[in-house]
PDB file of C-alpha atoms and ligand atoms in Angstrom:
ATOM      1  CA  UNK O   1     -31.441   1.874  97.824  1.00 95.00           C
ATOM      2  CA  UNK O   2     -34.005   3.502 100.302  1.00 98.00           C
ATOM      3  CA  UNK O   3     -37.354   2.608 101.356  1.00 98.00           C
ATOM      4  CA  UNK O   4     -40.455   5.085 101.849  1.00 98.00           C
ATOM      5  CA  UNK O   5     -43.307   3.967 102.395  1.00 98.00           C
ATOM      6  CA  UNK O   6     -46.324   6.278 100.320  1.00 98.00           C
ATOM      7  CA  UNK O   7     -48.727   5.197 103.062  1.00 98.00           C
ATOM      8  CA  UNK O   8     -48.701   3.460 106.343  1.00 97.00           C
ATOM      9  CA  UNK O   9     -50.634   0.144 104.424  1.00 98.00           C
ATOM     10  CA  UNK O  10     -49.748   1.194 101.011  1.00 98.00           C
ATOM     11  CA  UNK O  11     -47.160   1.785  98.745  1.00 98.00           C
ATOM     12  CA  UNK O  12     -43.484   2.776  98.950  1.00 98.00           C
ATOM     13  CA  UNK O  13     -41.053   4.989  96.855  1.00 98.00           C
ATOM     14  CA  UNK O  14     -37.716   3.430  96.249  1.00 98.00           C
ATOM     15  CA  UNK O  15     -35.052   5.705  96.013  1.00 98.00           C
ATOM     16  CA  UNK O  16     -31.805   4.941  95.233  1.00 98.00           C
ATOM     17  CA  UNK O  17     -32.209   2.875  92.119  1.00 98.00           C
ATOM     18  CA  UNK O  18     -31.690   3.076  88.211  1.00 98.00           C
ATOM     19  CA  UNK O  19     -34.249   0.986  86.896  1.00 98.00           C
ATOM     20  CA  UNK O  20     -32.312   0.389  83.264  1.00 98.00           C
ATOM     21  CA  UNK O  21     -29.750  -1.181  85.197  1.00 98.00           C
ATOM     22  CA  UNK O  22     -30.912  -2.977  88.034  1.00 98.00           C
ATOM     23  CA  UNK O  23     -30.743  -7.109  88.091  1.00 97.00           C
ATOM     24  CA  UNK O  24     -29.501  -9.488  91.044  1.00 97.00           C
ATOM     25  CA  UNK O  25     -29.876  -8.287  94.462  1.00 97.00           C
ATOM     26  CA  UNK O  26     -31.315  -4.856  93.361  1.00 98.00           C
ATOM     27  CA  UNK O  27     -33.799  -6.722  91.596  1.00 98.00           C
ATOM     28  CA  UNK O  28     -34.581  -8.766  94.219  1.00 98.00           C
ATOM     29  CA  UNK O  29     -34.752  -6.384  96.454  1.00 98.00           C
ATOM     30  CA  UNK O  30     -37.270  -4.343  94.337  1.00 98.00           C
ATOM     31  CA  UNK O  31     -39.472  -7.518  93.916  1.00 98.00           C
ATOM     32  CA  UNK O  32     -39.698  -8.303  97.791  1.00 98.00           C
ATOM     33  CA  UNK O  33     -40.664  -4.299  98.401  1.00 98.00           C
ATOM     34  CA  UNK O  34     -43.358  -4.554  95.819  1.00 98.00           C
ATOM     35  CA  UNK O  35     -44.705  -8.302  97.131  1.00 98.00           C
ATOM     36  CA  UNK O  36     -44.925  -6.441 100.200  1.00 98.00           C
ATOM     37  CA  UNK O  37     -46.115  -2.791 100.110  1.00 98.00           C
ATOM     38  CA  UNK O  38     -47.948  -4.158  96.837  1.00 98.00           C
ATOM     39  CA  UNK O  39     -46.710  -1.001  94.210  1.00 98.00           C
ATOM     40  CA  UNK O  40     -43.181   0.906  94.228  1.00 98.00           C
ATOM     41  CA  UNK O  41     -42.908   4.104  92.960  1.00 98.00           C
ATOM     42  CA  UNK O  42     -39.575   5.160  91.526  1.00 98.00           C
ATOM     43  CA  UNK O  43     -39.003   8.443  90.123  1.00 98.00           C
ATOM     44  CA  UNK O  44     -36.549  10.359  87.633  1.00 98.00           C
ATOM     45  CA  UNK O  45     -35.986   7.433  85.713  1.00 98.00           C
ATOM     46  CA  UNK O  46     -35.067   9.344  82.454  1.00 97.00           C
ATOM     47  CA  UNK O  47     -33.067   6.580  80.873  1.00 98.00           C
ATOM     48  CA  UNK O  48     -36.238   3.943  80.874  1.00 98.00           C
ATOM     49  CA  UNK O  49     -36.315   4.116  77.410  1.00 98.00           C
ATOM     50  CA  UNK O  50     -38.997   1.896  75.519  1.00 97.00           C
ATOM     51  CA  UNK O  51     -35.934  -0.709  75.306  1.00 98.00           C
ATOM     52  CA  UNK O  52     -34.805  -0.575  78.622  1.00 98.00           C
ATOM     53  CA  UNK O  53     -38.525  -0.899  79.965  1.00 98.00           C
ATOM     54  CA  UNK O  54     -38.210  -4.191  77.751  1.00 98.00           C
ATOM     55  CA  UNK O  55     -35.196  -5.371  79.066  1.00 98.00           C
ATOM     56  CA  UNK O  56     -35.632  -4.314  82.830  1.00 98.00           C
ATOM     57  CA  UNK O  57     -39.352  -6.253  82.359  1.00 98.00           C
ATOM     58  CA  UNK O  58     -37.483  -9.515  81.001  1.00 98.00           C
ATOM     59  CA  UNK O  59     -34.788  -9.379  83.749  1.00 97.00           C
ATOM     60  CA  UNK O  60     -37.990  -9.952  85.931  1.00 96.00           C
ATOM     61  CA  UNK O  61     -39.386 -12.608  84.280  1.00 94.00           C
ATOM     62  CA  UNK O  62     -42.247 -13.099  81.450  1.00 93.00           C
ATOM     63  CA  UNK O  63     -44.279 -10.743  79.948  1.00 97.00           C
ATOM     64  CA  UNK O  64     -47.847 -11.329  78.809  1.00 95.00           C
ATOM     65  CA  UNK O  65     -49.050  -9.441  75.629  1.00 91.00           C
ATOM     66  CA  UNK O  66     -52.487  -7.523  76.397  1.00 88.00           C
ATOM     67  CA  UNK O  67     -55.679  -8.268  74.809  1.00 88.00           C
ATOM     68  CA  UNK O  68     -57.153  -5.111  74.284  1.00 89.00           C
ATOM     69  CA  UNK O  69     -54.625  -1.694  75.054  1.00 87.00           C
ATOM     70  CA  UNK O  70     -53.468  -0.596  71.477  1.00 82.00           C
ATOM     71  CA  UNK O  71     -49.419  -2.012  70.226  1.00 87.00           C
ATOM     72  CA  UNK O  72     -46.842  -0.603  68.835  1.00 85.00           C
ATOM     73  CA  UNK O  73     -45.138  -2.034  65.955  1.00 86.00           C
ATOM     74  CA  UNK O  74     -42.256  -1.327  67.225  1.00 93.00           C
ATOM     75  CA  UNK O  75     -42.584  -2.701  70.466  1.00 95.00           C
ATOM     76  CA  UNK O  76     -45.027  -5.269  70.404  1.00 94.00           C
ATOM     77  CA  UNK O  77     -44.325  -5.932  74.062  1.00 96.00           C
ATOM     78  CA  UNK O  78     -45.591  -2.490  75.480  1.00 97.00           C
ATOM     79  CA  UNK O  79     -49.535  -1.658  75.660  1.00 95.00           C
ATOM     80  CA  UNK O  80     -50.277   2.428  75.005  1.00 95.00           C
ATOM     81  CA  UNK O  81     -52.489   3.328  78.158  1.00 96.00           C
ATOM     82  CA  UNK O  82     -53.208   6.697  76.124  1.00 96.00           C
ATOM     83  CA  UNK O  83     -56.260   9.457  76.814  1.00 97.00           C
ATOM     84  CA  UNK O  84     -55.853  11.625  73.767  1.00 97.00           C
ATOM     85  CA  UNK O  85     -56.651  15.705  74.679  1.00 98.00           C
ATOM     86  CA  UNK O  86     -60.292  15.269  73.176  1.00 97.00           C
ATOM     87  CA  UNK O  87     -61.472  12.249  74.920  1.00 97.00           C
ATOM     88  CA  UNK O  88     -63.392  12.035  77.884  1.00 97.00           C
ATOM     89  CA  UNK O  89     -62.957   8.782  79.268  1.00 95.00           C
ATOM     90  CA  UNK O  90     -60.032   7.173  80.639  1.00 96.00           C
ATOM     91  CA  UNK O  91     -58.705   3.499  80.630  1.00 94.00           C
ATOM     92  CA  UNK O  92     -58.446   1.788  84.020  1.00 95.00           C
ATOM     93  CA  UNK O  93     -60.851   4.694  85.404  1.00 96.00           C
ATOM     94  CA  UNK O  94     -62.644   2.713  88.390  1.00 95.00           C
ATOM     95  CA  UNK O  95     -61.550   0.193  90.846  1.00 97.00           C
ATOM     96  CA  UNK O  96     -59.933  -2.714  89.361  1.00 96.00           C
ATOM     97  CA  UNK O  97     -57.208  -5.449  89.402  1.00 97.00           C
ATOM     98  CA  UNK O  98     -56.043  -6.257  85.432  1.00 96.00           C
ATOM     99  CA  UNK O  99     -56.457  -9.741  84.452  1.00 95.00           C
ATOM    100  CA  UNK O 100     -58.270 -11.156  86.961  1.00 97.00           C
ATOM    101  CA  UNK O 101     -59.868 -12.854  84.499  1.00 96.00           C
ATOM    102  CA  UNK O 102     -57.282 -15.016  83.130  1.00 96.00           C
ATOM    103  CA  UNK O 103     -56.609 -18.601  84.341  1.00 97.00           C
ATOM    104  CA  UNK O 104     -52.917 -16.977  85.355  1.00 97.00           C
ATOM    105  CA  UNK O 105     -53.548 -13.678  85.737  1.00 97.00           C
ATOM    106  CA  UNK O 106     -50.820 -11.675  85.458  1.00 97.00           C
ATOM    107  CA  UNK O 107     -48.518 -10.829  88.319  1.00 98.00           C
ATOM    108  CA  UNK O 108     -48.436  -7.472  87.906  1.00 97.00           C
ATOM    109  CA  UNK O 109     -47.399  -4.327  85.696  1.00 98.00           C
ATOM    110  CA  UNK O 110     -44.547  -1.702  85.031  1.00 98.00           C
ATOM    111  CA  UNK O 111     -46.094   1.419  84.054  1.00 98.00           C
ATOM    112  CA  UNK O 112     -44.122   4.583  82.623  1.00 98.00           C
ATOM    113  CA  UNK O 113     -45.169   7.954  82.465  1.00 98.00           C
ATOM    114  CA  UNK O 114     -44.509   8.882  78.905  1.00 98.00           C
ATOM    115  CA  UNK O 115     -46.806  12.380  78.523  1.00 98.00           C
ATOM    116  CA  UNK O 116     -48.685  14.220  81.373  1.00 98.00           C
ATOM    117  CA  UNK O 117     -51.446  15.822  81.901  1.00 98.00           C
ATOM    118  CA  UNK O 118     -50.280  19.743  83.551  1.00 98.00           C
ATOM    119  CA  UNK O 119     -52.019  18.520  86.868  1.00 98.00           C
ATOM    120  CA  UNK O 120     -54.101  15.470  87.729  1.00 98.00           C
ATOM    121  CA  UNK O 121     -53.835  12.061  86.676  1.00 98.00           C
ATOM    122  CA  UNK O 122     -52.460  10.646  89.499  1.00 98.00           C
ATOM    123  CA  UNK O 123     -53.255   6.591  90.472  1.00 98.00           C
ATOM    124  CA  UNK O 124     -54.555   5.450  93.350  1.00 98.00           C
ATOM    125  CA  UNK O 125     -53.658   1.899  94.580  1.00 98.00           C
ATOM    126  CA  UNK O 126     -55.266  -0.231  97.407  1.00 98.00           C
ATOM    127  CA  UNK O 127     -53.740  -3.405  99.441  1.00 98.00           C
ATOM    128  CA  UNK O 128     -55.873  -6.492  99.451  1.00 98.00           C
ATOM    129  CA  UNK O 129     -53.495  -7.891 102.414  1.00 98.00           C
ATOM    130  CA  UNK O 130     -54.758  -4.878 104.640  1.00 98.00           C
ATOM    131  CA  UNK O 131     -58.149  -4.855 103.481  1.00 98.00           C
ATOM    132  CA  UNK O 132     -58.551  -8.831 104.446  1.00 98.00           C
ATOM    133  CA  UNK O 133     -56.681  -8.353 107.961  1.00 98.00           C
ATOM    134  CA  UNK O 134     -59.273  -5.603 108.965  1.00 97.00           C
ATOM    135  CA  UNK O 135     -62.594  -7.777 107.727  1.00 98.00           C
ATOM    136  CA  UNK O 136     -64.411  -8.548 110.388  1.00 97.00           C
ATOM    137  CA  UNK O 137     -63.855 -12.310 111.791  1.00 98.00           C
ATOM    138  CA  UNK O 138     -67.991 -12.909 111.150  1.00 97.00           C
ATOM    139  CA  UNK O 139     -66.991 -11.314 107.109  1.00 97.00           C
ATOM    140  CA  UNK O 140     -63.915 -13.382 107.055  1.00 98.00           C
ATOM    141  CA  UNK O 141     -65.420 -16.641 108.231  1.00 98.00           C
ATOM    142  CA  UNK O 142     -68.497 -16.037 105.507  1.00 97.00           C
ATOM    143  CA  UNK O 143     -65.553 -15.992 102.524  1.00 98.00           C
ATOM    144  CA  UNK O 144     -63.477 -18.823 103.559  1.00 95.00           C
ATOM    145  CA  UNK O 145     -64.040 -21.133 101.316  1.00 97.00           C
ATOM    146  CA  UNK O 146     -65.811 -19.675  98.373  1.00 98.00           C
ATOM    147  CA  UNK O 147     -64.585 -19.341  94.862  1.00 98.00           C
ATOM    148  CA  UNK O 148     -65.422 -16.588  92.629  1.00 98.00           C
ATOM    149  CA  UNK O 149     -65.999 -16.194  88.644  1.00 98.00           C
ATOM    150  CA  UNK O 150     -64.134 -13.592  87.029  1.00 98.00           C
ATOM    151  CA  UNK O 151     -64.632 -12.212  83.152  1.00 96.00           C
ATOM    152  CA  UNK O 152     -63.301  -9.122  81.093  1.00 92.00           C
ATOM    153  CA  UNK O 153     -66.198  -9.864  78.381  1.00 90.00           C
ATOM    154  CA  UNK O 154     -68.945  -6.986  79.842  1.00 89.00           C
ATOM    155  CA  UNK O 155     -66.044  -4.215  79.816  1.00 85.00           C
ATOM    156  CA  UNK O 156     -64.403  -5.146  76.323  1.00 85.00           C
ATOM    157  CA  UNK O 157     -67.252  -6.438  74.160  1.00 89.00           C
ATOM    158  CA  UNK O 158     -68.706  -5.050  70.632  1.00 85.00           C
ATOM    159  CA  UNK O 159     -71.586  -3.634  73.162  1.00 88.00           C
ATOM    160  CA  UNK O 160     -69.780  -3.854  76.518  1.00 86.00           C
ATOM    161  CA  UNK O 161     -68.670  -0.769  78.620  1.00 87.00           C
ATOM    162  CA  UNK O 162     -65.938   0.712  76.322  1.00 82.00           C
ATOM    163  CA  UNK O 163     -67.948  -0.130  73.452  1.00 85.00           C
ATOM    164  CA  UNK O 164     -70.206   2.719  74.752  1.00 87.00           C
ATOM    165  CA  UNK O 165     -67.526   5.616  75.380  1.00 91.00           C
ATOM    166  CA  UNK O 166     -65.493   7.280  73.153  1.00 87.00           C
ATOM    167  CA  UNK O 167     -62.531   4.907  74.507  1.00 85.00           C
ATOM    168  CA  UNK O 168     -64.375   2.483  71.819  1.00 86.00           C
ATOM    169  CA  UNK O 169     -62.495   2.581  68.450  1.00 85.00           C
ATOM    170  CA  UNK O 170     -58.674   2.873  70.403  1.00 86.00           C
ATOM    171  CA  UNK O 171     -59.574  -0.935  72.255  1.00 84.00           C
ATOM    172  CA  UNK O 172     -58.781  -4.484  70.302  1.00 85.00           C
ATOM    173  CA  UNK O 173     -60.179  -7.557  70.831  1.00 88.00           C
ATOM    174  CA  UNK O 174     -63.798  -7.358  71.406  1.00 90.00           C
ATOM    175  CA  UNK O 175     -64.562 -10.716  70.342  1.00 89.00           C
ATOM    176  CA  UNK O 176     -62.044 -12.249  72.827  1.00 88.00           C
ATOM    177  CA  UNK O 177     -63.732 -14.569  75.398  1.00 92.00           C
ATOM    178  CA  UNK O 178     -62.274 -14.781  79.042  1.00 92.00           C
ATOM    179  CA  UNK O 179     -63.634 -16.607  81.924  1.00 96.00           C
ATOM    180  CA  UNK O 180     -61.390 -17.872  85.152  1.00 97.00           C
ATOM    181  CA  UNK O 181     -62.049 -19.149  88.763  1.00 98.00           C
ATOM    182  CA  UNK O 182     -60.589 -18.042  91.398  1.00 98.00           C
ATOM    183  CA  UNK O 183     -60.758 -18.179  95.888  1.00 98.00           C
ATOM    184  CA  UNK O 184     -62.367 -15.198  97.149  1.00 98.00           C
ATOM    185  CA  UNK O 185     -58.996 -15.318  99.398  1.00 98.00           C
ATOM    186  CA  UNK O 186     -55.803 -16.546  98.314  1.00 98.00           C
ATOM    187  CA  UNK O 187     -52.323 -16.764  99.161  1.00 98.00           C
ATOM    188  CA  UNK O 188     -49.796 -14.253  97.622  1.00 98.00           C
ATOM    189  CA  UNK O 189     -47.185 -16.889  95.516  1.00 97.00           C
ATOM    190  CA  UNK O 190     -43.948 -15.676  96.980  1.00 96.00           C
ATOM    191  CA  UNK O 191     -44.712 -14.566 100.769  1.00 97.00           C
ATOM    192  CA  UNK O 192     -47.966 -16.801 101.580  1.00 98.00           C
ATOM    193  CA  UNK O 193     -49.812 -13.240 102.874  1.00 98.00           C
ATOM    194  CA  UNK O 194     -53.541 -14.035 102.596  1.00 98.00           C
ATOM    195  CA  UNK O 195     -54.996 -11.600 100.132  1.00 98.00           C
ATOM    196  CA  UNK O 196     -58.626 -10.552  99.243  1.00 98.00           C
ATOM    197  CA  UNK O 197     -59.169 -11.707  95.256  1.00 98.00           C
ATOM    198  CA  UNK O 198     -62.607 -10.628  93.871  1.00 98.00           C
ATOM    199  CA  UNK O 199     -62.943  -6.903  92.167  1.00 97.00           C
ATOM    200  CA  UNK O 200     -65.598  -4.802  91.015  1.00 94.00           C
ATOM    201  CA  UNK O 201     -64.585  -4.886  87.376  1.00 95.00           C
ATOM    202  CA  UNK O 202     -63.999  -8.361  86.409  1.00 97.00           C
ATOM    203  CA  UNK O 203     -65.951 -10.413  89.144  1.00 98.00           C
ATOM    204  CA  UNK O 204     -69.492 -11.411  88.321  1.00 98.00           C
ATOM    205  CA  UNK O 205     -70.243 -13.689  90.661  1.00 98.00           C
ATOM    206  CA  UNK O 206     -69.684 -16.759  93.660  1.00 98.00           C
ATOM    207  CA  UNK O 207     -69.452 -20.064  92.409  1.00 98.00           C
ATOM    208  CA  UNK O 208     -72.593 -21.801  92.824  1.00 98.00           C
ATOM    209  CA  UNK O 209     -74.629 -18.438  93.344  1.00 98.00           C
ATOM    210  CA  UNK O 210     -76.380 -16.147  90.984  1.00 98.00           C
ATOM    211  CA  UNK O 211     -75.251 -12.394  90.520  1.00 98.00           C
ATOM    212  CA  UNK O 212     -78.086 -11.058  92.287  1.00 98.00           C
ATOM    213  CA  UNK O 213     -77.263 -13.327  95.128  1.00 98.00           C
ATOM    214  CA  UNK O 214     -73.956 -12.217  95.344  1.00 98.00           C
ATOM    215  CA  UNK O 215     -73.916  -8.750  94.579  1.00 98.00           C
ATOM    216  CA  UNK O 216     -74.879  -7.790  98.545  1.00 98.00           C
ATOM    217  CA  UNK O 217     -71.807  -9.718  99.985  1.00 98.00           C
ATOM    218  CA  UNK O 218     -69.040  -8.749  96.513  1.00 98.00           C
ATOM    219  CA  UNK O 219     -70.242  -5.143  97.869  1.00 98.00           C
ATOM    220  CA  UNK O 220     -69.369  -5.536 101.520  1.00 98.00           C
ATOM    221  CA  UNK O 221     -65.949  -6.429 100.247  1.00 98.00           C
ATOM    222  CA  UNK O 222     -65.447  -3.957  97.817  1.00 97.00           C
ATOM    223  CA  UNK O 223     -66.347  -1.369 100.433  1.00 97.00           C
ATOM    224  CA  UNK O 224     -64.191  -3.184 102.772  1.00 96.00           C
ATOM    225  CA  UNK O 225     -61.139  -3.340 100.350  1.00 96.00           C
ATOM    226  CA  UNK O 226     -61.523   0.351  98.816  1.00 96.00           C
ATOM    227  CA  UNK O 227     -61.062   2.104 102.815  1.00 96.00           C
ATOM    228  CA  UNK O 228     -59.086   5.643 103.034  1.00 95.00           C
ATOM    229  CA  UNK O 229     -56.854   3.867 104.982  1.00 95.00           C
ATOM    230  CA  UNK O 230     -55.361   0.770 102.881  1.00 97.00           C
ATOM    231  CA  UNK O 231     -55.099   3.184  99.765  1.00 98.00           C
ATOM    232  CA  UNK O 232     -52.061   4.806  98.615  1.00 98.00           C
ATOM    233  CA  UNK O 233     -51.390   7.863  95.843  1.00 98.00           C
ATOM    234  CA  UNK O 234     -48.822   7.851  92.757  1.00 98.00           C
ATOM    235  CA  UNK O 235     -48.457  11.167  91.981  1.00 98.00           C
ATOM    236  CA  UNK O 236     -46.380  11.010  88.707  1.00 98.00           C
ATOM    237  CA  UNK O 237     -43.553  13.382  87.282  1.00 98.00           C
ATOM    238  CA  UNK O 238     -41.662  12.949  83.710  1.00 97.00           C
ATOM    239  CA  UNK O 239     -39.294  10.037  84.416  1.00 98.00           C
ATOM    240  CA  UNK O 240     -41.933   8.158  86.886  1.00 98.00           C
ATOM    241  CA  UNK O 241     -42.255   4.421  87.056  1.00 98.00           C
ATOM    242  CA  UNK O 242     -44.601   2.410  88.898  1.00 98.00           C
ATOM    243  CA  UNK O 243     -44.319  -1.497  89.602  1.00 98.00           C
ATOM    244  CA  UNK O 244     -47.414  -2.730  91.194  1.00 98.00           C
ATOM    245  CA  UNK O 245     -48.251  -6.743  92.007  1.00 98.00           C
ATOM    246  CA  UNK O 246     -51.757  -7.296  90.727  1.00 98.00           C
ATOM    247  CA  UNK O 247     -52.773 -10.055  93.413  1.00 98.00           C
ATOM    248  CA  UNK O 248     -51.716  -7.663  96.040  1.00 98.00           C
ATOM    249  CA  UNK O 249     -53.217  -4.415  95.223  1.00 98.00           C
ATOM    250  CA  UNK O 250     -56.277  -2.841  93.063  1.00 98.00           C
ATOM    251  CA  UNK O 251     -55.725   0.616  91.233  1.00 98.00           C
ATOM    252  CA  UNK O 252     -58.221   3.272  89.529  1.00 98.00           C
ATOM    253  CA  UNK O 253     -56.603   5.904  87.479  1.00 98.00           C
ATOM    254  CA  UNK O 254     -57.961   9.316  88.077  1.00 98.00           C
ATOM    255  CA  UNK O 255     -59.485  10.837  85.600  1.00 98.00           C
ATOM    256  CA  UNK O 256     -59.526  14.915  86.129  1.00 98.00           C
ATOM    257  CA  UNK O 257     -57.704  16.392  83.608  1.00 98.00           C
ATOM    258  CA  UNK O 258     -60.112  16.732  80.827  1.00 98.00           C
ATOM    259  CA  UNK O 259     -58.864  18.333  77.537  1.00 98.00           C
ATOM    260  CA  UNK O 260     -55.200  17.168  78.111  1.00 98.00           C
ATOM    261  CA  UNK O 261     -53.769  14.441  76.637  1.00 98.00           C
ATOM    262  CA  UNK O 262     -52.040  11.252  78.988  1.00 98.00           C
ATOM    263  CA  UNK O 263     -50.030   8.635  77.746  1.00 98.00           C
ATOM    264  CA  UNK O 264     -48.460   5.676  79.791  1.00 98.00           C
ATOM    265  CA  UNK O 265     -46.325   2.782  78.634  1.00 97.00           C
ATOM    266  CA  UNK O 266     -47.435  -0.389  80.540  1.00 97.00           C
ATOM    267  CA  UNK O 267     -45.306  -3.699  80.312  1.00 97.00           C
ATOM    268  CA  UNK O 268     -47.564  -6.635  81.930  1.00 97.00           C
ATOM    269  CA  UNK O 269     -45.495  -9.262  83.940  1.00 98.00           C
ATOM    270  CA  UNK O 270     -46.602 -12.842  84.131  1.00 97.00           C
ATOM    271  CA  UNK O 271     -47.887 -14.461  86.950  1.00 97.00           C
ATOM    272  CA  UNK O 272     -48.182 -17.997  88.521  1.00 95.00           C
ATOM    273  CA  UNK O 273     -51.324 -19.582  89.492  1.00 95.00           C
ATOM    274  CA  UNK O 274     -53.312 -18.853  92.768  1.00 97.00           C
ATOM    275  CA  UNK O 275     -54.263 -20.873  95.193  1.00 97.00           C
ATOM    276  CA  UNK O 276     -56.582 -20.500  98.400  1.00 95.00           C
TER     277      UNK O 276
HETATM  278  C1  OGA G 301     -53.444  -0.054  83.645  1.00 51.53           C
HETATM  279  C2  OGA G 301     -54.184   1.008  84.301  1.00 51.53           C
HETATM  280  C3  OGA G 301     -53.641   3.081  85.307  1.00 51.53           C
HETATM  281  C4  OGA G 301     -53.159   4.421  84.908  1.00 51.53           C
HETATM  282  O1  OGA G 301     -52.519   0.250  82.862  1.00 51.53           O
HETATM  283  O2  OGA G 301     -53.746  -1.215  83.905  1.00 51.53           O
HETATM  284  O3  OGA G 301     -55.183   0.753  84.919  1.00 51.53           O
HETATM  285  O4  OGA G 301     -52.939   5.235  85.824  1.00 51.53           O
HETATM  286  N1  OGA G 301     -53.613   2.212  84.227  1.00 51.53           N
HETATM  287  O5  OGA G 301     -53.015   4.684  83.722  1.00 51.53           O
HETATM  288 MN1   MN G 302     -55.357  -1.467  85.180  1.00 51.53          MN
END
C-alpha cells in the first residue's frame, strides 16, 4: 500500500489496495490515512460492487441510513447521489460537511463513481485541521469556547432550498426535523487534532447569539476554512472511490457538466460524538 498525498494539506491517493478485500491492518491503515489527510482517493476499484461497498462499509463499522438521497430497494444501505442528463442542479453543490446536523453526525462517507459525466464533476475537499492551525491567534482566541447550532431543515424542507430547484421531487424527507449543538472547535475522536466544526450549509448560528449577529464572524471562518491552499481535488475515473471523514474535511461537488447525467453510490459511516 502507497501513500500520495493529492495536496500538501489535503488529501491522499492510496495505491496499492483492493477495497472489496481489505480488513485488519489494511483497514486500519486506510482509516489512520483518512483521519489524517481527511479523504483517500483510491482508484480502479472495478470489483466494488454494490455488495462489496456494503460489506467493505460494515468491516468499518456502522452505517447510518440517509434522510433525504433517494434508496434502492435493493440496497437499502446505499443513497443514489444522481444528476440525471436534464437537470440543472446538483446535490452537495456548495461548501458543506453532511450531517452536521445530527446529535452524532456521521463520521464520514464512501462514495463510488457509478456513471460519469465525459469531463467535469470532479469534488473538491477542504481540511478543517489546516484551516484552524492557520486562524489567526486573535480569530482563534474569539472561537474558543463557543458552541454553534446546526440544522438541515432550510436546505430539505417542503419550501427550503431543494424544494426550489429541479433537485425537488428526487429528495425524501421534507418534513424531517434536525437540530444539534456542537463546539465551534472540536477534537477529531481518534487522533485528538483540533478541528474547525461550523459550515455554511447546516450552521445557523452561535449559541446564545442571533443569526445576524453571527453571520460576520461564521463568514470569517468560512473564508478562513475554504483557502486555495487547505483544499484538495478528486478527479474521478470508472472504478473511483473516495473515503472522506466528515469532522475533518468539507466537500462541494462541482457542478459543470450540464446535460450529462452523474451518478454516485454513497455509503454513510457512523460517527461518535464530539467534544470541544
Ligand atoms: C455527498 C456529496 C459529492 C459528490 O454525497 O455527500 O456531497 O461529488 N456528494 O457527489
Ligand atoms: Mn455531501
Amino acid at each position: 500500500m502507497e501513500l500520495v498525498p493529492l495536496a500538501p494539506k489535503c488529501g491522499v491517493e492510496i495505491k496499492g489496495v483492493r477495497l472489496a478485500q481489505a480488513e485488519g491492518e489494511t483497514l486500519d491503515a486506510i482509516r489512520s490515512a483518512i483521519y489524517t489527510h481527511g479523504v483517500a482517493l483510491v482508484r480502479g476499484q472495478d470489483d466494488f460492487t454494490p455488495d462489496a461497498h456494503i460489506a467493505f462499509a460494515k468491516r468499518w463499522g456502522g452505517i447510518d441510513i440517509n434522510n433525504y438521497f433517494p434508496l434502492t430497494d435493493e440496497h437499502p444501505e446505499i443513497a443514489v447521489v444522481r444528476k440525471k442528463a436534464d437537470q440543472e442542479t446538483n446535490i452537495g453543490g456548495a461548501w458543506h460537511t453532511d450531517h452536521s446536523y445530527d446529535q452524532v453526525p456521521a463520521m464520514g462517507s464512501i462514495l463510488v463513481a457509478r456513471l460519469l459525466p465525459p469531463s467535469g464533476g470532479d469534488t473538491m475537499f477542504a481540511h478543517m485541521g489546516e484551516a484552524y492551525d492557520a486562524l489567526p491567534q486573535g480569530l482563534k482566541d474569539e472561537i474558543d469556547g463557543l458552541q454553534a447550532f446546526h440544522t438541515a431543515d432550510h436546505v430539505y424542507k417542503e419550501d427550503g432550498i431543494y424544494a426550489q430547484t429541479d433537485m425537488a421531487g428526487d429528495l425524501r424527507g421534507q418534513g424531517l426535523k434536525t437540530g444539534a449543538v456542537h463546539p465551534v472547535v472540536i477534537r477529531h475522536p481518534v487522533t485528538g487534532r483540533k478541528l474547525l466544526y461550523v459550515n455554511s450549509a447546516f450552521t445557523i448560528h452561535f449559541v446564545g447569539k442571533t443569526r445576524a449577529e453571527s453571520l460576520p464572524l461564521l463568514h470569517r471562518l468560512y473564508d478562513a476554512a475554504t483557502a486555495a491552499d487547505n483544499t484538495c481535488r478528486v478527479a474521478w475515473e470508472p472504478g473511483s472511490v473516495a473515503i472522506w471523514d466528515n469532522r475533518t474535511t468539507w466537500h462541494n461537488a462541482l457542478n459543470d457538466y450540464q446535460g450529462y447525467a452523474r451518478e454516485m453510490h454513497r455509503i454513510t459511516l457512523s460517527g461518535e460524538p464530539l467534544a470541544a
